[in-house]
Coordinates of C-alpha atoms in Angstrom, one line a residue:
Chain A
X243 CA 0.0 0.0 0.0
X244 CA 1.5 3.3 -1.1
X245 CA 1.1 6.0 1.7
X246 CA -0.9 9.0 0.4
X247 CA -1.7 12.5 1.4
X248 CA -4.8 14.5 1.0
X249 CA -4.6 16.7 -2.1
X250 CA -7.2 19.2 -0.7
X251 CA -9.0 19.0 -3.9
X252 CA -12.7 18.1 -3.2
X253 CA -13.7 14.7 -4.8
X254 CA -10.1 14.1 -6.2
X255 CA -8.9 11.8 -3.4
X256 CA -12.1 9.7 -3.9
X257 CA -10.8 8.9 -7.3
X258 CA -7.0 8.5 -6.4
X259 CA -6.8 7.9 -2.7
X260 CA -4.7 11.0 -2.5
X261 CA -1.4 11.9 -3.8
X262 CA 1.4 9.4 -3.2
X263 CA 3.7 10.7 -0.4
X264 CA 7.2 11.8 -1.2
X265 CA 6.5 12.1 -5.1
X266 CA 6.3 15.0 -7.4
X267 CA 3.1 15.7 -9.4
X268 CA 2.8 17.6 -12.6
X269 CA -0.4 19.6 -12.9
X270 CA -0.7 20.9 -16.5
X271 CA -3.3 22.0 -19.1
X272 CA -4.3 25.0 -21.1
X273 CA -4.3 28.5 -19.6
X274 CA -7.2 29.3 -17.2
X275 CA -8.1 25.7 -16.4
X276 CA -7.4 26.1 -12.5
X277 CA -3.8 25.0 -12.2
X278 CA -3.1 27.8 -9.6
X279 CA -6.3 27.2 -7.8
X280 CA -5.1 23.5 -7.5
X281 CA -2.0 24.9 -5.8
X282 CA -4.1 27.0 -3.4
X283 CA -6.1 24.0 -2.4
X284 CA -2.9 22.0 -1.9
X285 CA -1.6 24.6 0.3
X286 CA -4.9 25.1 2.1
X287 CA -4.6 21.3 3.0
X288 CA -1.1 21.9 4.3
X289 CA -2.4 24.5 6.6
X290 CA -5.2 22.1 7.6
X291 CA -2.8 19.4 8.4
X292 CA -0.1 21.6 9.9
X293 CA 2.5 20.7 7.3
X294 CA 5.2 23.1 6.3
X295 CA 5.0 24.3 2.7
X296 CA 7.9 25.3 0.3
X297 CA 6.3 27.6 -2.2
X298 CA 8.2 28.7 -5.3
X299 CA 6.0 31.4 -7.0
X300 CA 6.9 32.9 -10.3
X301 CA 3.8 35.0 -11.2
X302 CA 2.6 36.4 -8.1
X303 CA 3.9 37.5 -4.7
X304 CA 3.1 36.3 -1.3
X305 CA 0.5 39.0 -0.6
X306 CA -1.1 38.4 -3.9
X307 CA -1.3 34.6 -2.9
X308 CA -2.9 35.6 0.3
X309 CA -5.5 37.9 -1.5
X310 CA -6.2 35.3 -4.1
X311 CA -6.9 32.6 -1.6
X312 CA -9.1 35.0 0.5
X313 CA -11.4 35.1 -2.6
X314 CA -12.3 31.5 -1.6
X315 CA -12.5 32.4 2.1
X316 CA -9.1 30.5 2.7
X317 CA -6.9 32.3 5.2
X318 CA -3.2 31.7 5.5
X319 CA -2.3 34.8 7.6
X320 CA -1.7 32.8 10.8
X321 CA 0.1 30.0 8.8
X322 CA 2.5 32.7 7.5
X323 CA 2.8 34.2 11.1
X324 CA 3.8 30.8 12.4
X325 CA 6.5 30.6 9.7
X326 CA 5.1 27.6 8.2
X327 CA 5.2 28.9 4.7
X328 CA 8.5 29.1 2.9
X329 CA 8.2 31.4 -0.1
X330 CA 10.7 32.1 -2.9
X331 CA 9.2 34.6 -5.3
X332 CA 10.7 35.4 -8.7
X333 CA 8.0 38.0 -9.4
X334 CA 8.9 41.0 -7.3
X335 CA 12.7 40.5 -8.1
X336 CA 12.0 41.0 -11.8
X337 CA 10.1 44.3 -11.3
X338 CA 13.0 45.6 -9.3
X339 CA 11.4 45.7 -5.9
X340 CA 14.2 44.9 -3.5
X341 CA 12.5 44.0 -0.2
X342 CA 14.2 42.5 2.8
X343 CA 14.5 38.9 2.7
X344 CA 14.0 36.4 5.7
X345 CA 14.3 32.7 5.9
X346 CA 10.7 32.3 5.1
X347 CA 10.5 34.9 2.4
X348 CA 13.2 35.0 -0.3
X349 CA 13.4 36.9 -3.5
X350 CA 15.1 35.5 -6.7
X351 CA 14.8 36.0 -10.4
X352 CA 13.1 33.8 -13.1
X353 CA 16.3 33.9 -15.2
X354 CA 18.7 33.0 -12.5
X355 CA 18.2 29.2 -11.8
X356 CA 21.5 29.0 -9.9
X357 CA 20.1 31.6 -7.3
X358 CA 16.7 29.9 -7.1
X359 CA 18.4 26.5 -6.4
X360 CA 20.6 28.0 -3.8
X361 CA 17.6 29.5 -2.0
X362 CA 15.4 26.4 -2.3
X363 CA 18.3 24.5 -0.6
X364 CA 18.6 27.1 2.1
X365 CA 14.9 26.8 3.0
X366 CA 14.9 23.0 2.7
X367 CA 17.7 23.0 5.2
X368 CA 15.5 24.9 7.6
X369 CA 12.4 22.7 6.9
X370 CA 14.5 19.6 7.2
X371 CA 15.5 20.7 10.6
X372 CA 11.9 20.6 11.7
X373 CA 10.2 17.9 9.7
X374 CA 10.6 15.1 7.1
X375 CA 7.1 15.4 5.8
X376 CA 6.3 18.7 4.2
X377 CA 4.6 20.0 0.9
X378 CA 6.2 21.8 -2.0
X379 CA 4.6 24.0 -4.8
X380 CA 6.2 25.4 -7.8
X381 CA 3.7 27.6 -9.6
X382 CA 4.5 27.9 -12.5
X383 CA 7.3 26.4 -14.4
X384 CA 6.0 28.1 -17.4
X385 CA 7.6 31.4 -16.5
X386 CA 10.9 29.6 -16.1
X387 CA 10.5 28.4 -19.6
X388 CA 9.9 32.0 -20.7
X389 CA 13.0 33.2 -19.3
X390 CA 15.6 30.4 -19.9
X391 CA 16.6 28.0 -22.5
X392 CA 14.1 25.1 -22.3
X393 CA 16.8 22.5 -21.8
X394 CA 18.3 24.5 -18.9
X395 CA 14.8 24.6 -17.2
X396 CA 14.5 20.8 -17.4
X397 CA 18.1 20.5 -15.8
X398 CA 16.9 22.8 -12.9
X399 CA 13.6 21.1 -12.5
X400 CA 15.3 17.7 -12.2
X401 CA 17.6 19.1 -9.6
X402 CA 14.7 20.8 -7.8
X403 CA 12.6 17.6 -7.8
X404 CA 15.5 15.5 -6.6
X405 CA 16.0 18.0 -3.6
X406 CA 12.4 18.1 -2.5
X407 CA 12.1 14.4 -2.6
X408 CA 15.3 13.7 -0.8
X409 CA 14.2 16.1 2.0
X410 CA 11.0 14.1 2.3
X411 CA 8.5 16.4 0.5
X412 CA 5.5 15.8 -1.5
X413 CA 5.1 18.4 -4.2
X414 CA 3.3 19.8 -7.3
X415 CA 4.6 21.7 -10.3
X416 CA 2.3 23.5 -12.7
X417 CA 2.9 24.0 -16.5
X418 CA 0.9 25.5 -19.0
X419 CA 0.4 23.1 -22.0
X420 CA 2.0 24.3 -25.3
X421 CA 4.4 26.9 -24.0
X422 CA 7.4 24.6 -24.6
X423 CA 8.3 22.3 -27.6
X424 CA 6.6 18.8 -27.5
X425 CA 10.1 17.2 -26.9
X426 CA 10.6 19.4 -23.7
X427 CA 7.0 18.5 -22.5
X428 CA 8.0 14.9 -22.9
X429 CA 11.2 15.4 -20.9
X430 CA 9.1 17.3 -18.2
X431 CA 6.6 14.5 -17.9
X432 CA 9.5 12.0 -17.6
X433 CA 10.9 14.0 -14.7
X434 CA 7.9 13.7 -12.5
X435 CA 6.1 10.8 -10.7
X436 CA 2.4 11.7 -11.3
X437 CA 0.7 13.6 -14.0
X438 CA -2.6 15.3 -13.9
X439 CA -4.2 17.0 -16.8
X440 CA -6.8 19.8 -16.5
X441 CA -8.7 20.9 -19.5
X442 CA -11.4 23.2 -17.9
X443 CA -14.1 20.3 -18.0
X444 CA -12.2 17.0 -17.3
X445 CA -9.5 16.2 -14.9
X446 CA -7.4 13.2 -16.0
X447 CA -4.9 11.4 -14.0
X448 CA -2.5 10.5 -16.7
X449 CA 0.0 8.7 -14.5
X450 CA 0.1 7.7 -10.8
X451 CA 1.7 4.9 -9.1
X452 CA -0.7 2.0 -8.6
X453 CA -3.6 3.6 -10.6
X454 CA -4.9 3.2 -14.1
X455 CA -5.6 6.4 -16.2
X456 CA -8.8 7.9 -14.5
X457 CA -10.8 10.8 -15.5
X458 CA -13.8 12.8 -14.1
X459 CA -15.5 16.0 -14.6
X460 CA -14.7 19.1 -12.5
X461 CA -15.9 22.5 -11.9
X462 CA -14.4 25.7 -10.4
X463 CA -16.6 26.9 -7.7
X464 CA -16.7 29.2 -4.7
X465 CA -15.1 26.3 -2.9
X466 CA -12.2 25.9 -5.6
X467 CA -11.9 22.8 -7.8
X468 CA -14.7 20.3 -7.2
X469 CA -14.2 17.0 -8.9
X470 CA -17.2 14.7 -9.9
Chain B
X299 CA 50.9 26.0 1.6
X300 CA 52.9 27.3 -1.4
X301 CA 55.1 30.1 -1.0
X302 CA 53.8 33.5 -2.2
X303 CA 55.3 34.4 -5.6
X304 CA 56.0 38.0 -6.9
X305 CA 53.4 39.2 -9.5
X306 CA 50.6 37.0 -8.5
X307 CA 47.2 38.6 -8.5
X308 CA 45.2 37.9 -5.4
X309 CA 41.7 36.7 -5.5
X310 CA 40.9 37.8 -2.0
X311 CA 39.0 34.4 -1.5
X312 CA 40.5 33.2 2.0
X313 CA 42.7 30.2 1.6
X314 CA 42.4 30.3 -2.0
X315 CA 45.3 32.6 -2.6
X316 CA 47.4 30.6 -0.1
X317 CA 46.8 27.5 -2.0
X318 CA 47.5 29.1 -5.4
X319 CA 50.9 30.5 -4.3
X320 CA 49.6 34.1 -3.7
X321 CA 46.9 34.2 -6.4
X322 CA 46.5 34.1 -10.3
X323 CA 49.4 34.9 -12.7
X324 CA 48.3 37.8 -14.9
X325 CA 46.4 36.8 -18.1
X326 CA 45.2 33.4 -16.7
X327 CA 41.6 32.2 -16.4
X328 CA 39.7 30.6 -13.5
X329 CA 36.4 28.6 -13.6
X330 CA 34.2 28.2 -10.6
X331 CA 32.1 25.1 -11.1
X332 CA 29.2 25.2 -8.5
X333 CA 27.0 22.2 -7.9
X334 CA 23.3 23.3 -8.1
X335 CA 22.3 24.8 -4.7
X336 CA 25.7 26.3 -3.9
X337 CA 26.0 30.0 -4.5
X338 CA 28.8 31.0 -6.9
X339 CA 27.9 34.6 -7.6
X340 CA 29.7 35.8 -4.5
X341 CA 33.0 34.6 -5.7
X342 CA 32.9 36.7 -8.8
X343 CA 31.6 39.7 -6.8
X344 CA 34.3 39.2 -4.1
X345 CA 37.2 39.0 -6.5
X346 CA 36.4 42.3 -8.4
X347 CA 35.1 44.3 -5.4
X348 CA 38.3 43.6 -3.3
X349 CA 40.6 43.9 -6.2
X350 CA 39.1 47.4 -7.1
X351 CA 39.3 48.3 -3.3
X352 CA 42.7 47.0 -2.6
X353 CA 44.6 47.2 -5.9
X354 CA 42.7 49.8 -7.9
X355 CA 41.8 47.1 -10.5
X356 CA 39.7 47.8 -13.5
X357 CA 37.1 45.3 -14.4
X358 CA 33.8 44.4 -16.0
X359 CA 30.9 41.9 -15.4
X360 CA 29.3 40.2 -18.3
X361 CA 25.9 39.0 -17.2
X362 CA 23.2 36.9 -18.8
X363 CA 21.5 35.8 -15.6
X364 CA 21.0 38.8 -13.4
X365 CA 20.1 42.3 -14.5
X366 CA 22.8 45.1 -13.7
X367 CA 20.3 46.6 -11.1
X368 CA 20.2 43.2 -9.3
X369 CA 23.9 42.8 -9.4
X370 CA 24.5 46.2 -7.9
X371 CA 22.0 45.2 -5.1
X372 CA 23.9 42.0 -4.4
X373 CA 27.2 43.8 -4.1
X374 CA 25.6 46.1 -1.6
X375 CA 24.2 43.2 0.4
X376 CA 27.7 41.9 0.7
X377 CA 28.9 45.4 1.9
X378 CA 30.9 46.3 -1.3
X379 CA 30.2 49.6 -3.2
X380 CA 29.8 49.0 -6.8
X381 CA 28.1 52.3 -7.6
X382 CA 31.1 54.6 -7.2
X383 CA 33.2 52.2 -9.2
X384 CA 30.5 52.3 -12.0
X385 CA 30.3 56.1 -11.8
X386 CA 34.1 56.4 -12.2
X387 CA 34.3 53.9 -14.9
X388 CA 36.6 51.6 -12.8
X389 CA 34.1 48.9 -13.6
X390 CA 31.2 48.4 -16.2
X391 CA 28.6 45.9 -17.4
X392 CA 28.4 43.9 -20.5
X393 CA 24.7 43.5 -20.3
X394 CA 23.4 40.4 -22.1
X395 CA 20.2 40.1 -20.1
X396 CA 18.2 43.4 -20.2
X397 CA 17.1 43.2 -23.8
X398 CA 15.9 39.6 -23.3
X399 CA 13.8 40.8 -20.3
X400 CA 12.5 43.6 -22.5
X401 CA 14.2 46.2 -20.3
X402 CA 16.6 49.0 -21.3
X403 CA 20.2 47.8 -21.2
X404 CA 22.5 49.2 -18.6
X405 CA 26.2 49.2 -19.3
X406 CA 29.0 50.2 -21.6
X407 CA 28.2 47.3 -23.8
X408 CA 24.9 45.3 -24.5
X409 CA 24.3 42.2 -26.3
X410 CA 20.9 41.5 -28.0
X411 CA 21.7 38.2 -29.5
X412 CA 23.9 35.7 -27.7
X413 CA 25.6 34.9 -31.0
X414 CA 27.5 38.2 -30.8
X415 CA 28.7 37.6 -27.3
X416 CA 32.2 36.7 -28.3
X417 CA 33.0 39.8 -30.4
X418 CA 31.5 42.2 -27.8
X419 CA 33.1 40.6 -24.8
X420 CA 36.5 40.5 -26.6
X421 CA 36.2 44.2 -27.2
X422 CA 35.4 44.8 -23.4
X423 CA 38.5 42.7 -22.5
X424 CA 40.7 45.0 -24.5
X425 CA 39.4 48.0 -22.5
X426 CA 40.6 46.6 -19.2
X427 CA 44.2 45.7 -19.8
X428 CA 45.6 44.3 -16.6
X429 CA 42.2 44.0 -15.0
X430 CA 39.5 41.3 -14.2
X431 CA 36.6 40.1 -16.1
X432 CA 33.7 38.1 -14.6
X433 CA 31.6 36.0 -17.0
X434 CA 28.3 35.1 -15.5
X435 CA 27.3 32.5 -16.3
X436 CA 28.6 29.7 -18.6
X437 CA 25.6 27.4 -18.0
X438 CA 23.3 29.9 -19.8
X439 CA 25.6 30.2 -22.7
X440 CA 26.0 26.4 -23.1
X441 CA 22.2 25.9 -23.2
X442 CA 21.6 29.0 -25.5
X443 CA 24.3 28.9 -28.2
X444 CA 25.4 25.3 -27.7
X445 CA 28.5 23.5 -26.5
X446 CA 30.7 24.0 -29.4
X447 CA 30.2 27.7 -29.8
X448 CA 30.4 28.3 -26.1
X449 CA 33.8 26.4 -25.9
X450 CA 35.1 28.4 -29.1
X451 CA 34.1 31.6 -27.3
X452 CA 35.9 30.7 -24.0
X453 CA 38.9 29.7 -26.0
X454 CA 38.9 33.0 -28.0
X455 CA 38.2 35.2 -25.0
X456 CA 41.2 33.6 -23.0
X457 CA 43.3 34.2 -26.0
X458 CA 42.4 38.0 -25.9
X459 CA 42.7 38.0 -22.1
X460 CA 46.3 36.5 -22.2
X461 CA 47.5 39.2 -24.5
X462 CA 45.9 41.9 -22.3
X463 CA 47.0 40.4 -19.0
X464 CA 43.4 40.2 -18.0
X465 CA 42.2 37.5 -15.5
X466 CA 39.1 35.8 -16.5
X467 CA 36.6 34.6 -13.9
X468 CA 34.0 32.2 -15.3
X469 CA 31.0 31.2 -13.1
X470 CA 29.3 27.9 -14.0
X471 CA 26.5 25.9 -12.4
X472 CA 26.9 22.3 -13.0
X473 CA 23.5 21.0 -13.8
X474 CA 23.2 17.4 -15.2
X475 CA 25.6 17.9 -18.1
X476 CA 27.5 15.1 -19.8
X477 CA 30.8 14.2 -18.1
X478 CA 32.7 14.5 -21.3
X479 CA 31.5 18.1 -21.8
X480 CA 32.6 18.9 -18.2
X481 CA 36.1 17.5 -18.9
X482 CA 36.5 19.5 -22.1
X483 CA 35.3 22.8 -20.3
X484 CA 37.9 22.2 -17.5
X485 CA 40.6 21.8 -20.3
X486 CA 39.9 25.4 -21.5
X487 CA 40.7 27.1 -18.4
X488 CA 44.0 27.5 -16.4
X489 CA 42.4 26.8 -13.0
X490 CA 39.2 25.2 -11.8
X491 CA 37.7 25.6 -8.4
X492 CA 34.8 23.3 -7.5
X493 CA 32.2 24.5 -5.2
X494 CA 30.0 21.8 -3.5
X495 CA 28.2 20.8 -0.4
X496 CA 28.8 18.3 2.4
X497 CA 25.5 16.7 2.9
X498 CA 23.3 13.8 3.2
X499 CA 20.0 14.5 1.6
X500 CA 20.1 18.3 2.5
X501 CA 23.1 20.6 2.3
X502 CA 24.8 21.2 5.5
X503 CA 28.0 22.9 4.6
X504 CA 29.6 24.4 1.5
X505 CA 33.0 23.6 0.4
X506 CA 35.5 24.8 -2.2
X507 CA 38.5 22.9 -3.6
X508 CA 41.0 23.5 -6.3
X509 CA 40.8 20.7 -8.7
X510 CA 42.9 21.9 -11.5
X511 CA 45.7 24.6 -11.8
X512 CA 48.3 25.2 -14.5
X513 CA 50.7 27.1 -12.2
X514 CA 50.6 25.2 -9.1
X515 CA 50.0 21.5 -8.1
X516 CA 46.3 21.3 -7.0
X517 CA 46.3 19.6 -3.7
X518 CA 42.5 19.0 -3.7
X519 CA 42.3 20.4 -0.2
X520 CA 38.7 21.1 0.9
X521 CA 38.0 24.4 2.5
X522 CA 34.7 24.9 4.2
X523 CA 33.2 28.4 3.7
X524 CA 30.1 30.3 4.6
X525 CA 28.8 33.5 2.9
X526 CA 28.1 36.3 5.1
X527 CA 26.1 39.5 4.3
X528 CA 27.9 41.7 4.7
X529 CA 31.3 40.1 4.5
X530 CA 31.3 37.6 1.6
X531 CA 33.1 34.4 1.5
X532 CA 34.5 33.4 4.9
X533 CA 36.4 30.2 6.0
X534 CA 34.3 27.9 8.2
X535 CA 35.7 25.5 10.8
X536 CA 33.4 22.5 10.7
X537 CA 32.4 20.7 13.8
X538 CA 32.5 17.0 14.4
X539 CA 30.5 15.3 17.1
X540 CA 31.6 12.5 19.3
X541 CA 28.6 10.9 20.9
X542 CA 27.5 7.5 22.3
X543 CA 26.3 5.9 25.5
X544 CA 27.6 6.4 29.0
X545 CA 31.1 5.0 29.5
X546 CA 31.7 4.0 26.0
X547 CA 34.9 5.8 25.9
X548 CA 34.0 9.1 24.2
X549 CA 36.4 11.2 26.1
X550 CA 39.4 8.7 25.5
X551 CA 38.5 8.7 21.8
X552 CA 38.2 12.4 21.6
X553 CA 41.6 12.9 23.3
X554 CA 43.0 10.2 21.0
X555 CA 42.0 12.1 17.7
X556 CA 42.3 15.6 19.1
X557 CA 45.2 15.5 21.7
X558 CA 44.6 19.0 23.0
X559 CA 41.1 18.3 24.0
X560 CA 39.8 19.8 27.0
X561 CA 37.4 17.8 29.1
X562 CA 35.2 18.9 31.9
X563 CA 35.2 15.9 34.2
X564 CA 34.5 15.3 37.8
X565 CA 34.9 12.4 40.0
X566 CA 31.5 10.8 40.4
X567 CA 30.4 8.3 43.0
X568 CA 31.1 5.6 40.5
X569 CA 34.3 3.9 39.9
X570 CA 35.5 6.0 37.1
X571 CA 35.6 9.7 36.1
X572 CA 32.9 10.5 33.6
X573 CA 32.3 13.5 31.4
X574 CA 29.5 15.6 32.8
X575 CA 30.1 18.7 30.5
X576 CA 32.0 18.7 27.3
X577 CA 35.0 17.5 25.5
X578 CA 36.3 20.3 23.2
X579 CA 39.3 19.8 21.0
X580 CA 40.7 20.7 17.6
X581 CA 41.9 18.2 15.0
X582 CA 44.2 18.7 12.1
X583 CA 44.5 15.5 10.0
X584 CA 45.8 15.2 6.4
X585 CA 44.8 18.8 5.5
X586 CA 41.5 18.8 7.3
X587 CA 40.8 21.0 10.2
X588 CA 37.9 20.5 12.5
X589 CA 36.6 21.3 15.9
X590 CA 35.7 18.2 17.9
X591 CA 32.8 18.2 20.4
X592 CA 32.2 15.4 22.7
X593 CA 28.8 15.0 24.4
X594 CA 28.1 13.5 27.9
X595 CA 26.4 10.1 27.7
X596 CA 24.0 10.1 30.7
X597 CA 20.4 10.6 30.2
X598 CA 20.1 13.5 32.5
X599 CA 22.2 15.6 30.1
X600 CA 20.1 14.8 27.1
X601 CA 18.8 18.4 26.8
X602 CA 22.5 19.3 25.9
X603 CA 22.5 17.0 22.8
X604 CA 20.5 19.1 20.4
X605 CA 22.4 22.3 20.8
X606 CA 25.7 20.3 20.6
X607 CA 24.6 18.5 17.5
X608 CA 23.6 21.8 15.7
X609 CA 25.9 22.4 12.8
X610 CA 28.0 19.3 13.1
X611 CA 29.1 17.9 9.7
X612 CA 29.9 14.5 10.9
X613 CA 29.5 12.2 13.9
X614 CA 31.4 9.6 15.6
X615 CA 29.2 7.2 17.5
X616 CA 31.3 5.5 20.1
X617 CA 30.0 2.3 21.6
X618 CA 31.3 -0.1 24.0
X619 CA 31.8 -3.3 22.0
X620 CA 31.4 -5.5 25.1
X621 CA 27.9 -3.9 26.0
X622 CA 25.4 -4.8 23.3
X623 CA 22.6 -3.7 25.7
X624 CA 23.7 -0.1 25.3
X625 CA 23.4 -0.1 21.5
X626 CA 19.8 1.1 21.6
X627 CA 20.9 4.0 23.7
X628 CA 23.4 4.9 21.0
X629 CA 20.6 5.1 18.4
X630 CA 18.4 7.2 20.7
X631 CA 21.4 9.7 21.2
X632 CA 21.8 10.2 17.4
X633 CA 18.2 11.1 17.2
X634 CA 18.4 13.6 20.0
X635 CA 21.5 15.1 18.4
X636 CA 19.5 15.5 15.3
X637 CA 22.3 14.0 13.3
X638 CA 20.5 11.3 11.4
X639 CA 21.2 13.1 8.3
X640 CA 24.8 13.8 8.4
X641 CA 27.6 11.4 7.6
X642 CA 28.4 9.1 10.6
X643 CA 30.7 6.2 11.6
X644 CA 30.2 3.8 14.4
X645 CA 33.4 3.4 16.5
X646 CA 33.3 -0.1 18.0
X647 CA 35.5 0.8 20.9
X648 CA 37.2 -1.4 23.6
X649 CA 38.3 -3.9 21.0
X650 CA 41.1 -4.7 23.2
X651 CA 38.9 -6.4 25.8
X652 CA 38.5 -10.2 25.5
X653 CA 34.7 -10.2 25.3
X654 CA 34.4 -7.4 22.6
X655 CA 31.9 -8.2 19.7
X656 CA 33.4 -8.0 16.3
X657 CA 32.1 -5.5 13.8
X658 CA 30.1 -8.1 12.0
X659 CA 28.4 -9.1 15.3
X660 CA 27.7 -5.4 16.1
X661 CA 26.3 -4.9 12.7
X662 CA 23.9 -7.7 13.1
X663 CA 22.8 -6.4 16.7
X664 CA 22.5 -2.9 15.5
X665 CA 20.8 -3.4 12.2
X666 CA 19.6 0.1 12.6
X667 CA 21.7 2.1 10.1
X668 CA 21.9 0.8 6.6
X669 CA 25.3 1.4 5.3
X670 CA 26.8 3.2 8.4
X671 CA 30.3 2.0 8.5
X672 CA 31.6 0.3 11.7
X673 CA 35.3 0.8 12.6
X674 CA 36.9 -1.4 15.2
X675 CA 38.9 0.8 17.6
X676 CA 40.8 0.6 20.8
X677 CA 41.0 4.2 21.8
X678 CA 43.1 3.4 24.8
X679 CA 46.1 2.0 22.8
X680 CA 45.3 4.1 19.7
X681 CA 44.3 1.2 17.4
X682 CA 42.0 2.0 14.5
X683 CA 42.1 5.8 14.9
X684 CA 43.3 6.7 11.4
X685 CA 40.9 4.3 9.9
X686 CA 38.1 5.9 11.8
X687 CA 39.1 9.5 10.6
X688 CA 39.6 8.2 7.0
X689 CA 36.2 6.6 6.9
X690 CA 34.4 9.7 8.2
X691 CA 36.2 12.2 6.1
X692 CA 35.7 10.1 3.0
X693 CA 31.9 10.1 3.7
X694 CA 31.9 13.8 4.3
X695 CA 34.0 14.9 1.3
X696 CA 32.4 12.6 -1.1
X697 CA 31.8 14.6 -4.4

C-alpha cells in the first residue's frame, strides 16, 4: 500500500486515494483551467494538516497569494505568521522591488536558476531541521521556460525535484500546455512521478503509481476545484 | 601552503590565494564550477570588489542571468560599493540580459543576440588591460548557443585576455551535463575551483577545492566556507561530534583524535571519572581542520545533545563493543543530536577487551543504520584511529 496524502481537492482523493507521499506531481493544461487554484487548495490542505510548505512562485508574490486565496475564504495569515510557509518569489525581483529577505520569504529572479536553487536549498535545510514530511509547490514552471533556454529549465527542475524528494517532501509543479516544444514537454513529464491534466471540464490522472488512467468532470466553484 | 610568488594577483578569497601560491598569474583564467544549490555569484563579486578596493583594479561583469540592477543590489548586500566604481568607470557591465527581459540595457556594452557575445566581450577585455573580467554565467551560454560555440568563445576570450594580462573569472553551475563536456570545459581554463556541499539529503556545509591549476599543483584540499552578508566568503571551521552511551569511551576517543582536547570531568560516586560537561578539541588531519565536540552520555544531560549537534558536519558514535545492551541508547542519542542526516561512523570501541563483539556481530545487533560503517577501535592504545578518521572524512567529502 502506497502512503498517500490528502490533495485538498474536493472529490479528487475519492478517485485516487490521495497523492502518493514523497512524489512529485505535474499539474498541467491550457491557460485558465485552474492550475493555480489547484495549488491554493494543496496549500490550504497543508494549513489544515499543519504541514510546512515550500512555495516557489513565479507569477505572483506572497501578498497576492494571500489575497487570491481570500477570494475563496481561505486564510493563510496565521500560517504565515507561524513561519510554516517558505516562499521564494521570482516575481517581485524582476520588477526591481528589493525588499528585505527572511528565511521564510526570499526573492530571486526567473532567469537565475542558480540563485533559485541555492535559495531552495537554504529553505529546505531549515524545513529539514523541523520535519521530514512537508509539501512543495512550484507555480509555475511556465515562467521559467519563458526566461531560460528550455533544456536548462529541465536540468533545473530535475535538480529541484530531486532535492524536494530527498528532503522528504511531496510536491506539485504546474505547467501551461503548449508553452514549450513537445520534446521538452515529454522530458518534463518524464521528470515527475504523477501527471494530472486539466482541460477546464475534465481532470485526467495520466499517471500515478498503482493507478490506471482515470478521468472525471470538474468545476471551479466558490470552494475551488470540485471533482465529480 | 605554497610560497607566495611575486606578481601573483590575489583573488581575496580566503585560503584560495594561499593554496594558489599568492593568487593568479596575470592573463590566466579561473572557472568556478558550482553544484546546483551552492552560491557561486559571491566569488565573482568578491574578486572584483576586493581587487578594485585594494589594488585599484579595472574590471567588467558580463551577465546573462541577473540584471545590472540586481547585481548592484547583491554587491551592496555583501557590503561592497559597486556604484562609485560604476560612476568612475573603474568597472562596467556587459549586459546580455536586459534586452531579453524587455528592459533598457545598462552598461557600456549590450548584447541583444547571444551569438554576438564573443565579439563584444573581446572588445570589453581590450578595454581593461591588466584587469579582471567576470563572466556570469557559462551554463546559460551552453544551453543557449550550444556547447561548441561556447567552447570556441571561451577559447577565443582567453586568448584575448592573455595578451591583455586580464584575469578571466567564469561562473558555471553544474546542472546534469555530460561528463565528457565537463572535462572539455575544464581543459579550456588555467584553473578550476569546484564548489560543492557536504551533505546527506540536505546541504549542510559548503566547500571549495582547487581541482585543477596550470601554475601550481592542485592539492584537492577542501575548504569549508560560509557566505556572510555583509562580508562575503569566509572560511568556516567545521564541527565533528563524538557521541555515544555512557562509559563507551568518548572522552578517550576525543583525546586520541584531538590530543589537545579539554574535558570537563568530575569524580562521580562511581568507579571512574565521567564527562558531565563537554570535551572540546581541535583536530588537524591530512589537511582537514575541524573542531571536535564530545557529548556526555548520561540521560540527565540529554537536553544538551540538540544544541551540541547543531551545525555538526559529521558524527562519531562511540559504542562499548562489550555492552550490546547499550546499542539502543546509541541510536536514541543520534536522534536527539538530530544528526540522522549527516555522515556518521560507528566506533566499535574497547576492541582490546577479550569479550568485545566483532564489527560483524555489532552490525547484526544494531541493524539500525543501513550502510553506516563500523570501525573497530581501541581508543586506549590508539588502534583503528586513522581508519576511523579516514572513513568519516571520505563520507563527508564525497563529491
